[in-house]
């Protein structure tokens, strides 16, 4: 019999994630790819590959979340990202608290209750400021790959103030700074500071219940985590696979664990 008890799909705006769990809620397989224009076809392919790898049949329930969740034909159910991230992180860290989820095109602050359910939340999906896209878009100007952004920002000698939170205006500021010969790493540090400022104002609106927890792809960026901890004067904890937490939570909601 297959060890897979449930599969979670997170069809995000930037990346597609799949997580399979066993009956104890442990992750037994996963997939992550940049989102393609036809997400329903992409997910069909990714799901078939994961089932093949794990020798799993179609009997395990498939729960979908993410902005493309309603397009997933194989899904037995679809659930919001708020619920799934809360559930995934609660299970991974074993704690309630204030969860900050920063994805490619939106960011959310979620109060996770003692039962792993969201108690309150705030979401920014109208503007790229405070999202992965803000960093990627502006950093592309500096030719720095996304997985090096945080390290470069943290090791910068100084910090250039980026006053615009808007991506378009921030990009103009960067162009001027580059033209004036500013140090690229100090520009990156300023960019991270700007993103964190935006996120922290959402956190203050929702209120902090410690610990602060982080999920989403941008949680993989060490500078974001460090600067959030500094700005809030609080410890920030994150699960081992922060980018998979939406799909993990979806899988947990479909399984017995
Ligand atoms: P969504 O669920 O909205 O599609 P994700 O939670 O997968 O988005 O996050 C995608 C974002 O994560 C990208 O925009 C990118 O900025 C960021 N990201 C992905 N990998 C890394 C990494 N290794 N280091 C830093 N940031 C990363």
mmCIF file of C-alpha atoms and ligand atoms in Angstrom, residues 10 12-15 17 35 101-106 132-133 135-136 146-147 216-218 220-221 243, ligand 1:
data_model
loop_
_atom_site.group_PDB
_atom_site.id
_atom_site.type_symbol
_atom_site.label_atom_id
_atom_site.label_comp_id
_atom_site.label_asym_id
_atom_site.label_seq_id
_atom_site.Cartn_x
_atom_site.Cartn_y
_atom_site.Cartn_z
ATOM 1 C CA UNK A 10 -0.154 25.370 -3.738
ATOM 2 C CA UNK A 12 1.003 30.294 -6.359
ATOM 3 C CA UNK A 13 1.338 33.289 -8.641
ATOM 4 C CA UNK A 14 5.119 32.848 -8.783
ATOM 5 C CA UNK A 15 5.784 29.195 -7.928
ATOM 6 C CA UNK A 17 4.384 23.619 -4.949
ATOM 7 C CA UNK A 35 4.491 28.911 -12.313
ATOM 8 C CA UNK A 101 3.861 34.924 4.821
ATOM 9 C CA UNK A 102 5.728 36.734 2.053
ATOM 10 C CA UNK A 103 5.201 35.297 -1.408
ATOM 11 C CA UNK A 104 6.009 36.429 -4.916
ATOM 12 C CA UNK A 105 3.084 38.793 -5.373
ATOM 13 C CA UNK A 106 1.425 39.202 -1.998
ATOM 14 C CA UNK A 132 9.097 39.069 -3.406
ATOM 15 C CA UNK A 133 8.436 40.878 -6.664
ATOM 16 C CA UNK A 135 13.006 42.708 -4.368
ATOM 17 C CA UNK A 136 13.311 40.730 -7.595
ATOM 18 C CA UNK A 146 17.404 36.049 -6.082
ATOM 19 C CA UNK A 147 19.139 33.513 -3.819
ATOM 20 C CA UNK A 216 6.656 31.851 1.896
ATOM 21 C CA UNK A 217 9.533 32.003 -0.587
ATOM 22 C CA UNK A 218 10.894 35.290 0.751
ATOM 23 C CA UNK A 220 14.415 31.947 2.480
ATOM 24 C CA UNK A 221 16.056 35.374 2.368
ATOM 25 C CA UNK A 243 8.137 27.987 0.855
HETATM 26 P P1 LIG B 1 3.833 32.400 -4.367
HETATM 27 O O1 LIG B 1 3.320 31.323 -3.418
HETATM 28 O O2 LIG B 1 3.153 33.707 -4.187
HETATM 29 O O3 LIG B 1 3.891 31.939 -5.782
HETATM 30 P P2 LIG B 1 6.396 31.921 -3.064
HETATM 31 O O4 LIG B 1 5.942 31.823 -1.641
HETATM 32 O O5 LIG B 1 6.806 30.670 -3.739
HETATM 33 O O6 LIG B 1 5.322 32.709 -3.944
HETATM 34 O O7 LIG B 1 7.589 32.973 -3.105
HETATM 35 C C1 LIG B 1 8.204 33.347 -4.307
HETATM 36 C C2 LIG B 1 9.244 34.397 -3.976
HETATM 37 O O8 LIG B 1 10.236 33.845 -3.107
HETATM 38 C C3 LIG B 1 9.989 34.887 -5.193
HETATM 39 O O9 LIG B 1 9.382 36.078 -5.638
HETATM 40 C C4 LIG B 1 11.397 35.154 -4.674
HETATM 41 O O10 LIG B 1 11.539 36.543 -4.435
HETATM 42 C C5 LIG B 1 11.470 34.478 -3.322
HETATM 43 N N1 LIG B 1 12.502 33.431 -3.253
HETATM 44 C C6 LIG B 1 12.454 32.202 -3.786
HETATM 45 N N2 LIG B 1 13.583 31.506 -3.526
HETATM 46 C C7 LIG B 1 14.371 32.330 -2.803
HETATM 47 C C8 LIG B 1 15.681 32.195 -2.233
HETATM 48 N N3 LIG B 1 16.415 31.091 -2.352
HETATM 49 N N4 LIG B 1 16.178 33.263 -1.566
HETATM 50 C C9 LIG B 1 15.454 34.376 -1.438
HETATM 51 N N5 LIG B 1 14.223 34.563 -1.948
HETATM 52 C C10 LIG B 1 13.677 33.555 -2.624
#
